[in-house]
Coordinates of C-alpha atoms in Angstrom, one line a residue:
M146 CA -34.1 52.1 7.4
E147 CA -34.4 53.0 3.7
Y148 CA -37.8 51.5 3.6
E149 CA -38.9 53.5 6.6
D150 CA -37.6 56.8 5.1
R151 CA -39.6 56.1 2.0
A152 CA -42.7 55.3 4.0
G153 CA -42.4 58.6 5.9
R154 CA -41.7 57.0 9.2
P155 CA -38.6 58.0 11.3
S156 CA -35.8 55.4 11.4
K157 CA -34.8 53.9 14.7
P158 CA -31.7 55.8 16.1
P159 CA -28.6 53.7 16.8
S160 CA -28.2 52.4 20.3
P161 CA -25.5 53.7 22.7
Q162 CA -23.6 50.4 22.3
Q163 CA -23.5 50.8 18.5
N164 CA -22.1 54.3 19.0
V165 CA -19.4 53.0 21.3
R166 CA -18.5 50.2 18.9
K167 CA -18.4 52.7 16.0
N168 CA -16.1 55.1 17.9
L169 CA -13.6 52.5 19.0
D170 CA -10.2 53.4 17.4
F171 CA -8.5 50.0 17.8
E172 CA -8.6 46.9 15.7
P173 CA -6.6 44.1 17.4
L174 CA -4.5 42.0 14.9
S175 CA -5.1 38.8 16.9
T176 CA -6.9 37.5 20.0
T177 CA -3.5 37.4 21.7
A178 CA -3.2 41.2 21.4
L179 CA -6.6 41.9 22.9
I180 CA -5.1 41.8 26.5
L181 CA -3.0 44.9 25.6
E182 CA -5.9 47.1 24.6
D183 CA -7.6 49.6 26.9
R184 CA -11.1 48.8 27.9
P185 CA -13.9 50.6 26.0
A186 CA -14.9 54.1 27.2
N187 CA -18.1 52.8 28.8
L188 CA -16.1 50.5 31.2
P189 CA -13.7 51.4 34.0
A190 CA -10.0 51.7 33.0
K191 CA -7.6 48.9 33.8
P192 CA -5.6 49.2 37.1
A193 CA -1.9 49.8 36.5
E194 CA -1.1 46.4 38.2
E195 CA -3.5 44.5 35.8
A196 CA -2.1 46.4 32.8
Q197 CA 1.4 45.4 33.8
K198 CA 0.3 41.8 34.3
H199 CA -1.3 41.7 30.8
R200 CA 1.9 43.2 29.3
Q201 CA 3.9 40.3 30.8
Q202 CA 1.4 37.8 29.6
Y203 CA 1.5 39.2 26.2
E204 CA 5.3 39.2 26.1
E205 CA 5.4 35.5 27.2
M206 CA 2.9 34.7 24.5
V207 CA 5.1 36.4 21.9
V208 CA 8.1 34.5 23.1
Q209 CA 6.3 31.2 22.9
A210 CA 4.9 32.1 19.4
K211 CA 8.4 32.9 18.2
K212 CA 9.7 29.6 19.5
R213 CA 6.9 27.7 17.7
E214 CA 7.6 29.6 14.5
L215 CA 11.3 28.9 14.8
K216 CA 10.7 25.2 15.4
E217 CA 8.3 25.0 12.5
A218 CA 10.8 26.8 10.2
Q219 CA 13.5 24.4 11.3
R220 CA 11.1 21.5 10.6
R221 CA 10.4 22.8 7.1
K222 CA 14.1 23.4 6.4
K223 CA 14.9 19.8 7.5
Q224 CA 12.1 18.4 5.3
L225 CA 13.4 20.5 2.3
E226 CA 16.9 19.2 2.9
E227 CA 15.7 15.6 3.2
R228 CA 13.7 16.0 0.0
C229 CA 16.7 17.5 -1.8
R230 CA 18.9 14.6 -0.6
L231 CA 16.2 12.1 -1.7
E232 CA 15.8 13.7 -5.1
E233 CA 19.6 13.7 -5.6
S234 CA 19.8 10.1 -4.5
I235 CA 17.1 9.1 -6.9
G236 CA 18.8 11.0 -9.7
N237 CA 22.1 9.2 -9.0
A238 CA 20.3 5.9 -8.8
V239 CA 18.6 6.5 -12.2
L240 CA 21.9 7.1 -13.8
T241 CA 23.4 4.0 -12.3
W242 CA 20.6 1.8 -13.4
N243 CA 20.4 3.3 -16.9
N244 CA 24.1 3.5 -17.6
E245 CA 25.6 0.6 -15.7
I246 CA 23.1 -2.0 -14.6
L247 CA 20.5 -2.3 -17.4
P248 CA 23.0 -2.4 -20.3
N249 CA 24.9 -5.2 -18.4
W250 CA 21.9 -6.9 -16.8
E251 CA 22.9 -10.5 -17.2
T252 CA 26.3 -10.0 -15.5
M253 CA 25.4 -7.4 -12.9
W254 CA 21.9 -8.1 -11.6
C255 CA 23.0 -10.6 -9.0
S256 CA 26.1 -8.6 -7.8
R257 CA 26.3 -7.3 -4.3
K258 CA 26.3 -3.7 -5.4
V259 CA 23.1 -4.1 -7.4
R260 CA 21.4 -6.1 -4.6
D261 CA 22.2 -3.3 -2.1
L262 CA 20.9 -0.7 -4.5
W263 CA 17.8 -2.8 -5.2
W264 CA 17.0 -3.0 -1.5
Q265 CA 16.8 0.8 -1.3
G266 CA 14.1 0.9 -3.8
I267 CA 14.1 1.1 -7.6
P268 CA 13.6 4.6 -9.1
P269 CA 10.1 4.8 -10.6
S270 CA 11.4 5.8 -14.0
V271 CA 13.2 2.5 -14.4
R272 CA 11.0 0.3 -12.2
G273 CA 9.0 -1.2 -15.0
K274 CA 12.0 -2.2 -17.0
V275 CA 13.7 -3.8 -14.0
W276 CA 10.5 -5.7 -13.0
S277 CA 10.2 -7.0 -16.6
L278 CA 13.7 -8.3 -16.6
A279 CA 13.5 -9.7 -13.1
I280 CA 10.2 -11.5 -13.7
G281 CA 11.3 -12.8 -17.0
N282 CA 9.2 -14.3 -19.8
E283 CA 9.5 -18.0 -19.5
L284 CA 6.1 -18.4 -21.2
N285 CA 7.5 -16.6 -24.3
I286 CA 4.4 -14.4 -24.6
T287 CA 4.6 -11.8 -27.4
H288 CA 2.7 -8.6 -28.0
E289 CA 1.0 -10.4 -30.9
L290 CA -0.3 -13.1 -28.5
F291 CA -1.6 -10.5 -26.2
H292 CA -3.6 -8.8 -29.0
I293 CA -4.9 -12.2 -30.1
C294 CA -6.1 -13.0 -26.5
L295 CA -7.6 -9.5 -26.2
G296 CA -9.4 -9.9 -29.5
R297 CA -10.9 -13.2 -28.2
A298 CA -11.9 -11.5 -25.0
K299 CA -13.7 -8.7 -26.8
E300 CA -15.6 -11.3 -28.9
R301 CA -16.7 -13.0 -25.7
W302 CA -17.9 -9.7 -24.3
R303 CA -19.8 -8.9 -27.5
S304 CA -21.3 -12.3 -27.6
F305 CA -22.5 -12.1 -24.0
S306 CA -23.7 -8.5 -24.2
T307 CA -25.7 -9.3 -27.4
G308 CA -27.3 -12.3 -25.7
G309 CA -25.7 -15.0 -27.7
S310 CA -27.3 -18.4 -27.3
E311 CA -26.1 -20.7 -24.5
A312 CA -25.2 -23.3 -27.1
E313 CA -23.0 -20.9 -28.9
N314 CA -21.2 -19.9 -25.7
E315 CA -20.8 -23.6 -24.7
D316 CA -19.4 -24.4 -28.2
A317 CA -16.9 -21.6 -27.8
G318 CA -15.9 -23.0 -24.4
F319 CA -17.7 -20.3 -22.4
S320 CA -19.8 -21.8 -19.6
A321 CA -22.2 -19.7 -17.5
A322 CA -19.5 -19.6 -14.8
D323 CA -17.0 -18.2 -17.4
R324 CA -19.6 -15.6 -18.4
E325 CA -20.1 -14.4 -14.9
A326 CA -16.4 -14.3 -14.2
S327 CA -15.4 -12.4 -17.3
L328 CA -18.2 -9.9 -17.0
E329 CA -19.6 -9.3 -13.6
L330 CA -16.6 -10.2 -11.3
I331 CA -14.0 -8.3 -13.4
K332 CA -16.3 -5.3 -13.7
L333 CA -17.0 -5.3 -10.0
D334 CA -13.3 -5.7 -9.0
I335 CA -12.1 -3.0 -11.3
S336 CA -14.3 -0.5 -9.6
R337 CA -12.8 -1.6 -6.3
T338 CA -9.2 -1.4 -7.4
F339 CA -7.4 1.6 -5.8
P340 CA -10.6 3.6 -5.5
N341 CA -8.8 6.5 -4.0
L342 CA -6.8 7.0 -7.2
C343 CA -9.9 7.3 -9.3
I344 CA -7.9 6.1 -12.4
F345 CA -9.1 2.5 -12.8
Q346 CA -12.8 3.2 -12.3
Q347 CA -15.3 3.7 -15.2
G348 CA -14.3 6.8 -17.1
G349 CA -10.7 6.8 -15.6
P350 CA -7.7 6.8 -17.9
Y351 CA -6.6 3.3 -17.0
H352 CA -10.0 1.6 -16.8
D353 CA -9.9 0.1 -20.3
M354 CA -6.2 -1.0 -19.9
L355 CA -7.0 -2.9 -16.7
H356 CA -10.1 -4.5 -18.2
S357 CA -8.1 -5.5 -21.3
I358 CA -5.4 -7.3 -19.4
L359 CA -7.8 -9.1 -17.1
G360 CA -10.0 -10.1 -20.0
A361 CA -7.1 -11.3 -22.1
Y362 CA -5.7 -13.4 -19.3
T363 CA -9.0 -15.2 -18.9
C364 CA -8.7 -16.2 -22.5
Y365 CA -5.0 -17.0 -22.2
R366 CA -5.5 -19.2 -19.1
P367 CA -9.1 -20.4 -19.0
D368 CA -8.0 -23.1 -16.6
V369 CA -7.3 -20.4 -14.1
G370 CA -9.8 -17.8 -15.2
Y371 CA -10.2 -14.6 -13.2
V372 CA -9.7 -14.7 -9.4
Q373 CA -10.3 -11.8 -7.0
G374 CA -7.1 -10.1 -6.2
M375 CA -5.7 -10.2 -9.7
S376 CA -7.0 -6.7 -10.5
F377 CA -4.6 -5.2 -7.9
I378 CA -1.6 -7.0 -9.4
A379 CA -2.5 -6.0 -12.9
A380 CA -3.1 -2.4 -11.8
V381 CA 0.3 -2.1 -10.2
L382 CA 1.9 -3.4 -13.4
I383 CA -0.1 -1.0 -15.5
L384 CA 1.2 2.0 -13.5
N385 CA 4.8 1.0 -14.4
L386 CA 4.5 -0.7 -17.9
D387 CA 2.8 -0.4 -21.2
T388 CA -0.3 -2.5 -21.6
A389 CA 1.2 -5.4 -23.6
D390 CA 4.4 -5.5 -21.4
A391 CA 2.2 -5.4 -18.3
F392 CA 0.2 -8.4 -19.7
I393 CA 3.5 -10.3 -20.3
A394 CA 4.7 -9.6 -16.8
F395 CA 1.3 -10.3 -15.3
S396 CA 1.0 -13.8 -17.0
N397 CA 4.5 -14.8 -16.0
L398 CA 4.1 -13.5 -12.5
L399 CA 1.0 -15.5 -11.9
N400 CA 2.7 -18.6 -13.4
K401 CA 5.2 -18.7 -10.5
P402 CA 4.6 -21.7 -8.2
C403 CA 3.4 -19.7 -5.2
Q404 CA 1.0 -17.5 -7.1
M405 CA -0.4 -20.4 -9.1
A406 CA -1.0 -22.4 -6.0
F407 CA -3.0 -19.6 -4.5
F408 CA -4.9 -18.5 -7.6
R409 CA -5.8 -22.1 -8.5
V410 CA -6.8 -22.6 -4.8
D411 CA -4.6 -25.7 -4.4
H412 CA -5.5 -26.3 -0.8
G413 CA -2.8 -28.9 -0.2
L414 CA -0.1 -26.7 -1.6
M415 CA -1.4 -23.6 0.2
L416 CA -1.3 -25.5 3.5
T417 CA 2.3 -26.4 2.7
Y418 CA 3.2 -22.8 2.3
F419 CA 1.4 -21.9 5.6
A420 CA 3.3 -24.7 7.4
A421 CA 6.7 -23.5 6.1
F422 CA 5.8 -19.9 7.1
E423 CA 5.0 -21.1 10.6
V424 CA 8.4 -22.7 10.9
F425 CA 10.1 -19.2 10.4
F426 CA 7.4 -17.5 12.4
E427 CA 8.2 -19.5 15.5
E428 CA 11.9 -19.2 14.8
N429 CA 11.8 -15.4 14.6
L430 CA 8.9 -14.4 16.9
P431 CA 8.4 -17.2 19.4
K432 CA 6.4 -15.1 21.9
L433 CA 4.0 -13.8 19.2
F434 CA 3.8 -17.3 17.6
A435 CA 2.7 -18.7 21.0
H436 CA 0.1 -16.0 21.4
F437 CA -1.3 -16.7 17.9
K438 CA -1.5 -20.4 18.7
K439 CA -3.3 -19.7 22.0
N440 CA -5.9 -17.6 20.2
N441 CA -6.2 -20.1 17.3
L442 CA -5.1 -17.5 14.8
T443 CA -3.9 -19.4 11.7
P444 CA -1.9 -17.9 8.8
D445 CA -4.7 -18.2 6.3
I446 CA -6.6 -15.5 8.1
Y447 CA -4.1 -12.8 7.2
L448 CA -1.7 -14.3 4.6
I449 CA -4.2 -15.1 1.9
D450 CA -5.1 -11.5 1.2
W451 CA -1.4 -10.4 1.4
I452 CA -0.3 -13.1 -1.0
F453 CA -3.3 -12.7 -3.4
T454 CA -2.6 -9.0 -4.0
L455 CA 1.2 -9.0 -3.3
Y456 CA 0.5 -6.5 -0.6
S457 CA -0.8 -3.9 -3.0
K458 CA -4.2 -3.8 -1.4
S459 CA -2.9 -4.0 2.2
L460 CA -0.1 -1.4 2.1
P461 CA 0.2 2.2 0.8
L462 CA 1.0 2.0 -2.9
D463 CA 4.5 3.5 -2.7
L464 CA 5.4 1.0 0.0
A465 CA 3.9 -1.9 -1.8
C466 CA 6.0 -1.0 -4.9
R467 CA 9.1 -1.2 -2.8
I468 CA 8.0 -4.7 -1.6
W469 CA 7.5 -5.6 -5.2
D470 CA 11.0 -4.4 -6.0
V471 CA 12.6 -6.9 -3.6
F472 CA 10.0 -9.6 -4.4
C473 CA 11.1 -9.4 -8.0
R474 CA 14.7 -9.9 -6.8
D475 CA 14.2 -12.6 -4.1
G476 CA 11.0 -14.4 -5.3
E477 CA 8.3 -15.9 -3.1
E478 CA 10.5 -16.1 0.0
F479 CA 10.3 -12.3 0.3
L480 CA 6.5 -12.4 0.4
F481 CA 6.7 -14.5 3.6
R482 CA 9.6 -12.5 5.0
T483 CA 7.6 -9.3 4.5
A484 CA 4.7 -10.9 6.4
L485 CA 7.0 -11.7 9.3
G486 CA 8.4 -8.1 9.1
I487 CA 4.8 -6.8 9.6
L488 CA 4.3 -9.1 12.5
K489 CA 7.6 -8.1 14.1
L490 CA 6.9 -4.4 13.6
F491 CA 3.6 -4.6 15.5
E492 CA 4.6 -7.4 17.9
D493 CA 4.0 -5.4 21.0
I494 CA 0.5 -4.3 19.9
L495 CA -0.5 -7.8 18.7
T496 CA 0.5 -9.6 21.8
R497 CA -2.1 -7.5 23.7
M498 CA -4.9 -8.3 21.4
D499 CA -7.5 -11.1 21.2
F500 CA -8.4 -13.1 18.1
I501 CA -11.0 -10.6 16.7
H502 CA -8.8 -7.5 17.1
I503 CA -5.7 -9.2 15.7
A504 CA -7.7 -10.3 12.6
Q505 CA -9.1 -6.9 12.2
F506 CA -5.8 -5.2 12.6
L507 CA -3.9 -7.4 10.1
T508 CA -6.6 -7.1 7.5
R509 CA -6.6 -3.3 7.7
L510 CA -3.0 -2.2 8.4
P511 CA -2.2 1.4 9.3
D512 CA -1.9 3.8 6.4
D513 CA 1.0 5.7 7.9
L514 CA 3.6 2.9 8.0
P515 CA 7.1 4.4 8.2
S516 CA 9.0 2.9 5.2
E517 CA 12.5 2.8 6.7
E518 CA 11.3 1.4 10.0
F519 CA 9.2 -1.2 8.1
F520 CA 12.1 -2.3 6.0
A521 CA 14.4 -2.4 9.0
S522 CA 11.9 -4.8 10.6
I523 CA 11.9 -7.0 7.5
A524 CA 15.7 -6.9 7.4
A525 CA 15.8 -8.2 11.0
I526 CA 13.9 -11.4 10.0
Q527 CA 16.2 -14.4 9.5
M528 CA 15.1 -16.8 6.8
H529 CA 17.1 -19.7 8.2
S530 CA 15.8 -22.5 10.4
R531 CA 18.2 -25.1 11.7
N532 CA 20.6 -24.2 8.9
K533 CA 17.8 -24.7 6.3
K534 CA 16.8 -21.9 4.0
W535 CA 13.3 -21.2 2.8
A536 CA 13.4 -23.4 -0.3
Q537 CA 14.8 -26.3 1.8
V538 CA 12.2 -26.0 4.5
L539 CA 9.4 -25.8 1.9
T540 CA 10.7 -28.9 0.1
A541 CA 10.9 -30.8 3.5
V542 CA 7.3 -29.7 4.3
Q543 CA 6.1 -30.9 0.9
R544 CA 7.9 -34.2 1.4
D545 CA 6.4 -34.7 4.8
S546 CA 2.9 -33.7 3.6
R547 CA 3.1 -36.5 1.0
E548 CA 4.1 -39.0 3.7
M549 CA 1.5 -37.9 6.2
E550 CA -2.1 -37.6 5.1
K551 CA -3.3 -35.7 8.1
G552 CA -2.0 -32.8 10.2
S553 CA 0.6 -30.2 9.5
P554 CA 4.2 -31.4 9.4
S555 CA 6.5 -30.3 12.1
L556 CA 10.2 -29.7 11.4
R557 CA 11.3 -28.9 14.9
H558 CA 12.1 -32.4 16.2

């Protein structure tokens, strides 16, 4: 219009509809309130009966809206109360751990009171200390040894990155396979470790710490080297411990019989663990066990990933840490009890699935697992079979496996 005025041409007058819209003296606050307004001047007025009907509809809408607001307010109030109770509970637990349990660890850690408190989850502020004490340091690793191993790892990386001769690498004990494992595989796995957190990837605050622990371990245990899955275990420890202490816990944790069997890919021993697991699987969940057998779904399909990462890749991080809490208390038995707890929690769903869907479901568990319901499912699992505990069943399976060269042992006859 301004351009037309300057050009000496008359501007186009506003349309009648624009005048009507301009002269409207109402501005409804919501779409709900529109039904109360009179019709525009260019339309016939509402009949009294229709206006009354709209008034009733509006009042009903207001009542429903108030009910929803009240329900939402009650939900928020309940959430706030639960959060306050949780924070108070955590605060009290922190005091108990710091003032009573940790100063008297040797005499109190196995008491009923501590075990019950342990099951409820260790407060994050003391979790690292409790894990270190529970895992122990049978290997007698010191901070100095960690820095020595880290120094050797850095020398390896420098040698590889500067293109050191193959002969030099072989003399130092670094084969081409070592070279690939220490550089490419670790680098690749670090980028895939808790990617949603964005703290372990390149440029993240914990990237170098994770790289240091994994590199130092390949020098400390060249017979084991780096195996996929280790990065998740090291990452969880880094989130709760200083670097050197995380390395000590990491090395001792991987030295446990179950972890060593899996990370060294000892097929015979892995099959022994699977066979022992199936004994308790059939004991606790016979219907699902039969369904898995019918579909040829063997434990290795889902257990390997769970055991390799101690559930830190498969479960939400806060829930995985609670699993770690009790695992540090009960040892390898709890890893398999947790697996049975997962199967029990989803038993109804799994019994309706075929092989492919079961495998897909168990390798990608739901992200919204309710923690209390999950731990109730684990608690319902009985780790006794014909009056034998986990360790006894595992020993019997190992004995039978030595006596029988073929097939999985059966302890049910």
